[in-house]
Tab-separated table of C-alpha atoms in Angstrom:
chain	number	residue	atom	x	y	z
A	174	MET	CA	-129.584	-44.039	-94.008
A	175	GLU	CA	-130.216	-44.990	-90.386
A	176	MET	CA	-131.969	-42.028	-88.329
A	177	GLU	CA	-129.494	-40.486	-85.161
A	178	LYS	CA	-131.014	-41.732	-81.117
A	179	ARG	CA	-131.880	-38.893	-79.361
A	180	ARG	CA	-131.107	-38.478	-76.070
A	181	PRO	CA	-134.333	-37.463	-74.784
A	182	ASP	CA	-134.185	-33.668	-72.823
A	183	PRO	CA	-134.167	-33.126	-69.630
A	184	GLY	CA	-136.450	-29.943	-69.771
A	185	ALA	CA	-139.057	-31.698	-71.240
A	186	GLU	CA	-139.079	-34.981	-68.732
A	187	GLY	CA	-138.667	-32.373	-65.689
A	188	CYS	CA	-141.933	-31.107	-66.660
A	189	LEU	CA	-143.658	-34.502	-67.174
A	190	VAL	CA	-142.304	-35.517	-63.525
A	191	GLY	CA	-144.181	-32.939	-62.239
A	192	VAL	CA	-147.356	-32.932	-64.203
A	193	LEU	CA	-146.710	-36.764	-62.738
A	194	ARG	CA	-146.078	-35.704	-59.045
A	195	VAL	CA	-149.144	-34.417	-57.694
A	196	PRO	CA	-151.497	-37.249	-58.874
A	197	VAL	CA	-149.288	-40.120	-58.036
A	198	LYS	CA	-148.713	-38.321	-54.520
A	199	ILE	CA	-152.589	-38.653	-53.947
A	200	VAL	CA	-152.540	-42.109	-54.991
A	201	ALA	CA	-149.529	-43.124	-52.951
A	202	VAL	CA	-151.565	-41.710	-49.944
A	203	LEU	CA	-155.575	-43.102	-50.615
A	204	VAL	CA	-154.115	-46.594	-51.756
A	205	VAL	CA	-150.670	-46.997	-51.509
A	206	LEU	CA	-150.250	-45.987	-47.583
A	207	PRO	CA	-153.224	-47.764	-46.588
A	208	VAL	CA	-152.157	-50.766	-48.341
A	209	ARG	CA	-148.473	-50.672	-47.006
A	210	VAL	CA	-150.198	-49.826	-42.898
A	211	VAL	CA	-152.134	-52.874	-43.780
A	212	TRP	CA	-149.279	-55.160	-43.911
A	213	ASP	CA	-147.523	-53.749	-41.883
A	214	VAL	CA	-150.274	-54.460	-39.391
A	215	LEU	CA	-150.052	-58.057	-40.180
A	216	ALA	CA	-146.661	-58.739	-40.565
A	217	ALA	CA	-146.447	-57.414	-36.653
A	218	SER	CA	-149.554	-59.852	-35.701
A	219	ALA	CA	-147.958	-62.266	-37.433
A	220	ARG	CA	-144.633	-61.687	-35.575
A	221	LEU	CA	-146.812	-61.132	-32.127
A	222	LEU	CA	-148.337	-64.527	-32.629
A	223	HIS	CA	-145.290	-66.600	-33.444
A	224	ARG	CA	-143.944	-65.058	-31.149
A	225	HIS	CA	-146.132	-65.739	-27.979
A	226	VAL	CA	-148.773	-68.829	-29.131
A	227	LEU	CA	-147.471	-70.386	-31.927
A	228	ALA	CA	-143.709	-70.835	-30.520
A	229	PRO	CA	-144.686	-71.809	-27.039
A	230	ALA	CA	-147.312	-73.923	-28.308
A	231	GLY	CA	-145.141	-75.613	-30.424
A	232	GLN	CA	-142.843	-76.021	-27.196
A	233	GLY	CA	-145.178	-77.496	-25.512
A	234	LEU	CA	-146.694	-80.188	-28.174
A	235	ALA	CA	-142.955	-81.088	-28.248
A	236	TRP	CA	-142.491	-81.035	-24.362
A	237	PHE	CA	-145.426	-83.473	-24.728
A	238	HIS	CA	-144.472	-85.353	-27.165
A	239	ALA	CA	-140.884	-86.291	-25.424
A	240	HIS	CA	-142.470	-86.759	-21.475
A	241	ALA	CA	-145.956	-88.361	-22.323
A	242	LEU	CA	-146.751	-89.353	-26.189
A	243	ARG	CA	-143.331	-90.737	-26.762
A	244	PRO	CA	-142.812	-92.598	-23.372
A	245	VAL	CA	-147.012	-94.280	-23.651
A	246	LEU	CA	-146.004	-95.023	-27.306
A	247	ARG	CA	-143.469	-96.662	-26.025
A	248	GLY	CA	-145.053	-98.917	-23.270
A	249	LEU	CA	-147.473	-99.884	-25.378
A	250	GLY	CA	-145.138	-101.717	-27.994
A	251	ARG	CA	-142.937	-103.214	-25.416
A	252	ALA	CA	-146.472	-104.412	-24.573
A	253	ALA	CA	-147.360	-105.569	-27.668
A	254	GLY	CA	-143.862	-106.870	-28.843
A	255	ILE	CA	-143.984	-108.191	-25.687
A	256	LEU	CA	-147.256	-110.079	-26.044
A	257	LEU	CA	-146.363	-111.136	-29.923
A	258	MET	CA	-143.762	-112.928	-27.906
A	259	LEU	CA	-145.773	-114.684	-25.731
A	260	VAL	CA	-148.503	-115.316	-28.621
A	261	PHE	CA	-146.554	-116.784	-32.159
A	262	VAL	CA	-142.529	-116.544	-30.375
A	263	TRP	CA	-142.540	-118.742	-27.348
A	264	PRO	CA	-144.725	-121.678	-28.055
A	265	TRP	CA	-142.575	-122.627	-31.136
A	266	THR	CA	-139.390	-121.772	-29.906
A	267	GLY	CA	-140.255	-124.548	-27.034
A	268	LEU	CA	-141.764	-126.173	-29.210
A	269	TRP	CA	-138.694	-126.953	-31.546
A	270	ARG	CA	-136.608	-126.640	-28.470
A	271	TYR	CA	-138.214	-129.347	-25.988
A	272	ALA	CA	-139.856	-131.665	-29.009
A	273	LEU	CA	-138.864	-131.072	-32.276
A	274	ALA	CA	-135.166	-130.886	-31.541
A	275	PRO	CA	-135.016	-133.486	-29.172
A	276	ALA	CA	-136.897	-135.894	-31.571
A	277	GLY	CA	-135.120	-135.119	-34.696
A	278	ARG	CA	-132.082	-135.346	-33.087
A	279	GLY	CA	-132.910	-138.917	-32.172
A	280	LEU	CA	-134.209	-139.901	-35.976
A	281	ALA	CA	-130.617	-138.714	-36.797
A	282	TRP	CA	-128.591	-141.206	-34.429
A	283	LEU	CA	-131.288	-143.826	-34.957
A	284	GLY	CA	-130.738	-143.139	-38.885
A	285	ARG	CA	-126.720	-143.054	-38.877
A	286	GLY	CA	-127.305	-146.318	-36.537
A	287	LEU	CA	-129.138	-148.015	-39.051
A	288	VAL	CA	-126.750	-146.706	-42.278
A	289	THR	CA	-123.531	-147.360	-40.344
A	290	HIS	CA	-124.367	-151.219	-39.480
A	291	LEU	CA	-126.552	-152.033	-41.615
A	292	LEU	CA	-127.150	-150.497	-44.938
A	293	ARG	CA	-123.730	-149.965	-45.468
A	294	PRO	CA	-122.486	-153.464	-44.916
A	295	LEU	CA	-125.254	-154.899	-46.849
A	296	GLY	CA	-124.629	-152.238	-49.957
A	297	ARG	CA	-120.620	-153.380	-49.697
A	298	GLY	CA	-121.960	-156.916	-50.240
A	299	LEU	CA	-124.051	-156.599	-52.727
A	300	ALA	CA	-121.932	-154.031	-54.395
A	301	LEU	CA	-118.816	-157.172	-54.005
A	302	ALA	CA	-121.648	-159.608	-55.572
A	303	GLY	CA	-122.197	-158.032	-58.460
A	304	TRP	CA	-118.259	-157.053	-59.661
A	305	ALA	CA	-118.244	-160.898	-59.232
A	306	VAL	CA	-121.416	-161.704	-61.125
A	307	LEU	CA	-121.589	-159.691	-63.939
A	308	VAL	CA	-118.324	-156.701	-64.376
A	309	ARG	CA	-115.500	-159.211	-63.755
A	310	PRO	CA	-116.901	-162.483	-66.880
A	311	CYS	CA	-117.434	-159.191	-68.371
A	312	ALA	CA	-114.587	-157.302	-68.584
A	313	MET	CA	-112.643	-160.483	-68.810
A	314	LEU	CA	-115.072	-161.963	-72.082
A	315	ARG	CA	-113.761	-157.957	-73.403
A	316	ARG	CA	-110.244	-157.822	-72.345
A	317	HIS	CA	-109.118	-161.528	-74.111
A	318	VAL	CA	-112.061	-162.145	-76.942
A	319	LEU	CA	-113.936	-158.617	-78.147
A	320	VAL	CA	-110.963	-156.522	-78.373
A	321	PRO	CA	-108.342	-159.002	-79.966
A	322	LEU	CA	-111.337	-160.338	-82.416
A	323	GLY	CA	-111.959	-156.813	-83.325
A	324	ASP	CA	-108.606	-155.385	-83.468
A	325	ALA	CA	-108.060	-158.854	-85.583
A	326	LEU	CA	-110.960	-157.750	-88.036
A	327	LEU	CA	-110.255	-154.592	-88.030
A	328	THR	CA	-106.200	-155.123	-89.647
A	329	HIS	CA	-107.037	-157.831	-91.433
A	330	LEU	CA	-110.465	-157.297	-93.308
A	331	LEU	CA	-111.767	-153.852	-93.026
A	332	ARG	CA	-109.357	-152.037	-92.885
A	333	PRO	CA	-107.909	-153.196	-96.634
A	334	LEU	CA	-111.803	-153.420	-97.802
A	335	GLY	CA	-112.037	-149.636	-96.913
A	336	GLN	CA	-108.751	-149.092	-98.966
A	337	GLY	CA	-109.470	-151.015	-101.993
A	338	LEU	CA	-113.726	-149.307	-101.778
A	339	GLY	CA	-111.942	-145.555	-101.739
A	340	ARG	CA	-109.559	-146.062	-104.361
A	341	VAL	CA	-112.696	-147.240	-106.955
A	342	LEU	CA	-114.884	-144.631	-105.791
A	343	SER	CA	-112.195	-141.806	-106.077
A	344	ALA	CA	-111.166	-142.917	-109.742
A	345	VAL	CA	-115.128	-143.152	-110.499
A	346	GLY	CA	-115.353	-139.673	-109.923
A	347	ARG	CA	-112.013	-138.196	-111.285
A	348	TYR	CA	-112.673	-139.786	-114.611
A	349	LEU	CA	-116.069	-140.612	-115.415
A	350	LEU	CA	-118.539	-138.037	-112.592
A	351	LEU	CA	-116.459	-134.810	-112.817
A	352	PRO	CA	-115.902	-134.254	-116.368
A	353	LEU	CA	-119.223	-135.618	-116.794
A	354	GLY	CA	-121.001	-132.704	-114.057
A	355	LYS	CA	-119.122	-130.355	-115.956
A	356	GLY	CA	-120.014	-131.079	-118.969
A	357	ALA	CA	-123.389	-130.674	-118.070
A	358	ALA	CA	-123.033	-127.352	-115.787
A	359	TRP	CA	-121.659	-125.657	-119.266
A	360	ALA	CA	-124.388	-127.121	-121.273
A	361	GLY	CA	-127.341	-125.614	-118.538
A	362	TRP	CA	-125.332	-122.028	-118.211
A	363	ALA	CA	-125.208	-121.864	-121.652
A	364	LEU	CA	-128.955	-122.867	-122.058
A	365	GLY	CA	-129.876	-120.868	-119.212
A	366	MET	CA	-128.424	-117.839	-121.043
A	367	ALA	CA	-129.640	-118.173	-124.363
A	368	LEU	CA	-133.376	-118.751	-122.875
A	369	PHE	CA	-133.692	-115.958	-119.978
A	370	VAL	CA	-130.152	-113.157	-119.955
A	371	TRP	CA	-129.272	-112.772	-123.327
A	372	PRO	CA	-132.724	-112.086	-125.178
A	373	TRP	CA	-133.404	-109.683	-121.687
A	374	ALA	CA	-130.488	-108.614	-121.927
A	375	ALA	CA	-130.740	-107.075	-125.253
A	376	LEU	CA	-133.822	-105.680	-125.199
A	377	TRP	CA	-132.956	-103.569	-122.354
A	378	ARG	CA	-129.492	-102.185	-124.237
A	379	TYR	CA	-130.691	-101.650	-127.225
A	380	VAL	CA	-134.822	-100.710	-126.918
A	381	LEU	CA	-135.410	-100.087	-123.063
A	382	VAL	CA	-132.299	-97.400	-122.700
A	383	PRO	CA	-132.176	-95.179	-125.649
A	384	ALA	CA	-136.452	-94.722	-125.072
A	385	GLY	CA	-136.167	-94.265	-121.714
A	386	ARG	CA	-133.517	-91.611	-122.101
A	387	GLY	CA	-135.324	-89.582	-124.502
A	388	ILE	CA	-138.479	-89.688	-122.152
A	389	ALA	CA	-136.289	-88.034	-119.599
A	390	TRP	CA	-134.846	-85.893	-122.321
A	391	ALA	CA	-138.695	-84.619	-122.701
A	392	ALA	CA	-139.729	-84.614	-119.478
A	393	HIS	CA	-136.566	-82.900	-118.068
A	394	GLY	CA	-137.349	-80.025	-120.144
A	395	VAL	CA	-140.803	-80.141	-120.165
A	396	GLY	CA	-140.249	-79.843	-116.458
A	397	THR	CA	-137.738	-77.027	-116.569
A	398	ALA	CA	-140.070	-74.694	-118.999
A	399	LEU	CA	-142.983	-75.868	-116.172
A	400	ALA	CA	-140.482	-74.543	-112.864
A	401	TRP	CA	-139.416	-71.324	-114.672
A	402	LEU	CA	-143.444	-69.980	-115.575
A	403	GLY	CA	-144.374	-71.138	-111.922
A	404	ARG	CA	-141.493	-69.187	-110.927
A	405	ALA	CA	-142.730	-66.678	-113.235
A	406	LEU	CA	-146.358	-67.173	-112.087
A	407	PHE	CA	-145.810	-67.714	-108.212
A	408	VAL	CA	-143.271	-66.491	-106.673
A	409	TRP	CA	-141.471	-63.737	-108.562
A	410	PRO	CA	-144.784	-61.418	-108.037
A	411	TRP	CA	-144.639	-62.418	-103.917
A	412	ALA	CA	-140.783	-61.892	-103.818
A	413	ALA	CA	-140.437	-58.228	-105.371
A	414	LEU	CA	-143.784	-57.996	-103.394
A	415	TRP	CA	-142.158	-59.175	-100.408
A	416	ARG	CA	-138.812	-57.020	-101.200
A	417	TYR	CA	-139.390	-53.676	-102.910
A	418	VAL	CA	-143.149	-53.096	-100.203
A	419	LEU	CA	-143.415	-54.878	-97.484
A	420	VAL	CA	-139.638	-54.908	-96.299
A	421	PRO	CA	-139.220	-51.725	-96.384
A	422	VAL	CA	-142.735	-50.539	-95.820
A	423	ALA	CA	-142.465	-52.480	-92.552
A	424	VAL	CA	-137.924	-51.334	-92.066
A	425	GLY	CA	-139.265	-47.752	-92.362
A	426	ALA	CA	-142.732	-47.728	-90.250
A	427	TYR	CA	-140.068	-49.997	-86.992
A	428	ARG	CA	-137.165	-47.219	-88.002
A	429	TYR	CA	-138.835	-43.862	-87.805
A	430	LEU	CA	-142.640	-44.512	-86.221
A	431	LEU	CA	-142.495	-47.325	-83.855
A	432	ALA	CA	-138.527	-46.998	-82.314
A	433	PRO	CA	-139.184	-43.571	-81.810
A	434	LEU	CA	-142.716	-43.720	-80.102
A	435	GLY	CA	-141.521	-46.622	-78.220
A	436	ARG	CA	-138.336	-44.958	-76.771
A	437	GLY	CA	-140.590	-41.922	-76.116
A	438	ALA	CA	-142.711	-43.489	-73.803
A	439	TYR	CA	-140.515	-45.764	-72.328
A	440	ALA	CA	-138.350	-41.789	-71.274
A	441	TYR	CA	-141.242	-39.494	-71.029
A	442	LEU	CA	-143.252	-42.076	-69.645
A	443	LEU	CA	-143.077	-45.691	-68.077
A	444	ALA	CA	-140.083	-44.419	-66.446
A	445	PRO	CA	-140.708	-41.472	-64.810
A	446	LEU	CA	-144.175	-43.347	-63.512
A	447	GLY	CA	-141.818	-45.680	-62.362
A	448	ARG	CA	-139.838	-44.422	-60.906
A	449	LEU	CA	-142.277	-42.313	-59.116
A	450	LEU	CA	-144.793	-45.585	-58.175
A	451	VAL	CA	-141.266	-46.634	-56.454
A	452	ALA	CA	-141.071	-43.389	-54.531
A	453	ALA	CA	-144.072	-43.403	-53.309
A	454	TRP	CA	-144.392	-46.839	-52.123
A	455	HIS	CA	-140.561	-45.883	-49.782
A	456	LEU	CA	-142.911	-43.190	-49.213
A	457	ALA	CA	-145.962	-45.053	-47.792
A	458	GLY	CA	-143.457	-46.897	-45.361
A	459	ARG	CA	-141.617	-44.345	-44.421
A	460	ILE	CA	-145.423	-42.570	-43.326
A	461	SER	CA	-145.931	-46.236	-41.754
A	462	ARG	CA	-143.111	-46.531	-40.023
A	463	ALA	CA	-143.373	-43.327	-38.708
A	464	LEU	CA	-146.869	-44.139	-37.288
A	465	GLY	CA	-145.801	-47.324	-36.020
A	466	ARG	CA	-143.697	-44.900	-34.017
A	467	GLY	CA	-145.855	-43.054	-32.816
A	468	LEU	CA	-148.420	-45.352	-31.831
A	469	VAL	CA	-145.792	-47.532	-30.133
A	470	ARG	CA	-144.789	-43.640	-28.245
A	471	LEU	CA	-147.736	-43.513	-27.259
A	472	TRP	CA	-148.528	-47.086	-26.295
A	473	ARG	CA	-145.313	-46.205	-23.891
A	474	GLY	CA	-146.661	-43.043	-22.757
A	475	CYS	CA	-150.004	-43.509	-21.502
A	476	VAL	CA	-150.137	-47.198	-21.273
A	477	ALA	CA	-146.969	-48.909	-19.949
A	478	ARG	CA	-144.653	-46.134	-18.397
A	479	PRO	CA	-147.457	-44.997	-15.516
A	480	CYS	CA	-148.654	-48.807	-15.418
A	481	ALA	CA	-144.606	-49.423	-14.987
A	482	TRP	CA	-144.231	-46.010	-12.327
A	483	ALA	CA	-147.304	-47.803	-10.746
A	484	TYR	CA	-145.903	-50.860	-9.963
A	485	ARG	CA	-142.826	-49.759	-9.222
A	486	GLN	CA	-143.695	-47.282	-6.705
A	487	VAL	CA	-147.327	-48.153	-5.363
A	488	ALA	CA	-147.212	-52.055	-5.795
A	489	THR	CA	-144.243	-52.705	-4.737
A	490	PRO	CA	-144.114	-50.836	-1.510
A	491	ALA	CA	-147.717	-52.257	-1.174
A	492	GLY	CA	-146.505	-55.948	-1.562
A	493	HIS	CA	-143.843	-55.378	0.806
A	494	LEU	CA	-146.041	-53.760	3.117
A	495	VAL	CA	-148.123	-57.056	3.494
A	496	ARG	CA	-145.867	-59.035	3.092
A	497	GLU	CA	-144.008	-57.300	5.910
A	498	ILE	CA	-147.558	-57.435	7.792
A	499	TRP	CA	-148.254	-61.291	6.783
A	500	ARG	CA	-144.702	-62.100	8.700
A	501	THR	CA	-145.093	-60.504	12.140
A	502	ALA	CA	-148.622	-61.573	11.568
A	503	ARG	CA	-147.384	-64.876	11.421
A	504	ALA	CA	-144.863	-65.128	14.235
A	505	ALA	CA	-147.671	-63.894	16.519
A	506	VAL	CA	-150.289	-66.522	15.996
A	507	ARG	CA	-146.753	-68.681	16.640
A	508	GLU	CA	-145.963	-66.935	20.491
A	509	ALA	CA	-149.706	-67.333	21.029
A	510	ARG	CA	-149.910	-71.026	19.802
A	511	ALA	CA	-146.761	-71.344	22.481
A	512	GLU	CA	-147.462	-69.825	25.038
A	513	VAL	CA	-151.068	-71.546	24.859
A	514	ARG	CA	-149.034	-74.915	24.912
A	515	ARG	CA	-147.198	-73.817	27.489
A	516	ALA	CA	-150.618	-72.921	29.871
A	517	LEU	CA	-152.358	-75.244	29.291
A	518	PHE	CA	-149.685	-78.776	29.184
A	519	GLY	CA	-146.846	-76.715	31.024
A	520	ALA	CA	-143.470	-75.998	29.845
A	521	PRO	CA	-140.767	-78.667	28.711
A	522	PRO	CA	-138.242	-79.659	31.419
A	523	ARG	CA	-134.841	-77.989	30.162
A	524	GLU	CA	-131.064	-79.367	30.881
A	525	PRO	CA	-128.881	-77.138	31.606
A	526	VAL	CA	-126.783	-74.342	30.064
A	527	ARG	CA	-123.119	-75.510	29.585
A	528	SER	CA	-120.141	-73.707	27.594
A	529	ARG	CA	-119.834	-75.405	24.143
A	530	ALA	CA	-116.167	-74.241	24.489
A	531	ARG	CA	-113.574	-76.999	24.447
A	532	THR	CA	-110.022	-77.201	25.526
A	533	LEU	CA	-107.414	-79.000	22.706
A	534	GLY	CA	-107.279	-81.909	23.200
A	535	SER	CA	-110.303	-82.361	25.796
A	536	THR	CA	-113.654	-83.902	25.704
A	537	THR	CA	-114.764	-81.108	28.843
A	538	ALA	CA	-115.785	-78.009	29.395
A	539	VAL	CA	-114.582	-75.003	30.469
A	540	GLY	CA	-114.319	-74.999	33.971
A	541	SER	CA	-115.434	-78.327	34.949
A	542	VAL	CA	-113.391	-80.584	37.298
A	543	PRO	CA	-110.262	-82.655	34.939
A	544	ALA	CA	-110.831	-86.398	35.965
A	545	PRO	CA	-108.148	-88.030	37.922
A	546	GLU	CA	-105.028	-88.865	36.258
A	547	ILE	CA	-104.906	-92.690	37.051
A	548	SER	CA	-102.381	-95.378	35.506
A	549	LEU	CA	-103.638	-98.221	34.440
A	550	HIS	CA	-101.382	-100.209	36.122
A	551	GLU	CA	-102.634	-98.434	39.652
A	552	ARG	CA	-105.577	-99.396	38.355
A	553	GLN	CA	-105.720	-102.896	37.977
A	554	GLY	CA	-103.895	-103.238	41.576
């Protein structure tokens, strides 16, 4: 009968957690907290390095590759391509275009002329001569002599002779050779059976088969006896030991000893210890974040804010003051140089100041005397 599963006692678990909480906190503060702080510092350093060093360096390398290395490599590639074209392509292209191709076209034209005007008429004449000397006489000999002679021999001599010989050979094979062959085959079959088949068949059927059956029956009985003896000596004792001793002992040990110990160790030791370690890790993370926030606030309060205040309240007004002083000094120097130039070389002549105001539809200034109105006919007269 299986043992019922028992639920862990909450009071015992609470006591065990209370006992383990103080050592786990000590370990969390002395071991986990430094590791977490070092991890957070390394992560922040890595982010800072990536943000302010690696990313700008990568952008600089990309800019260098895009604006310096790629144009240089592209120019070198174009120069190498042009050099290769000058050395390996254009000479052979010029040789082919201006030497080999015209020579080939001239040879082709000469060959076509020879074939058209010499070889083709000569070949036609030789073909007509061969036809008249060899082919035509042979064709006439075949048509008027050999074909009629062959047809006559086939019709009146060879075909009747072949038919007579075929009838004679058919009669000889049917009435002489076929009966002789059947008799010889039957005699050979009977002799072969009497000498090589029937004695061995009788030996197999009446001697070997009964003897084999007896030996097989005896061997089966002996094998069955030996099998039962082997089972009785080597199988049944070990099977009984396994079934009635080892299996019950192992099942009882697992059911009543190992399983309760495992469940108790997991419920009262491993699970609380795991939860305490997770809590210690999260607690170390909170302490590390609080420490980081404190350092950031300390940096802001002691360094960043005073520097910003100094920049806004001191450096910026001082810069504005310096800029105004520099502007005033430049204006004074410019005026002094102009006075020195006027004293040494004199003032340049100035045009009279006229009003820039214009009347509508006129190019004269306001207040100037208008030109007399004279018609075109009066001017010409």
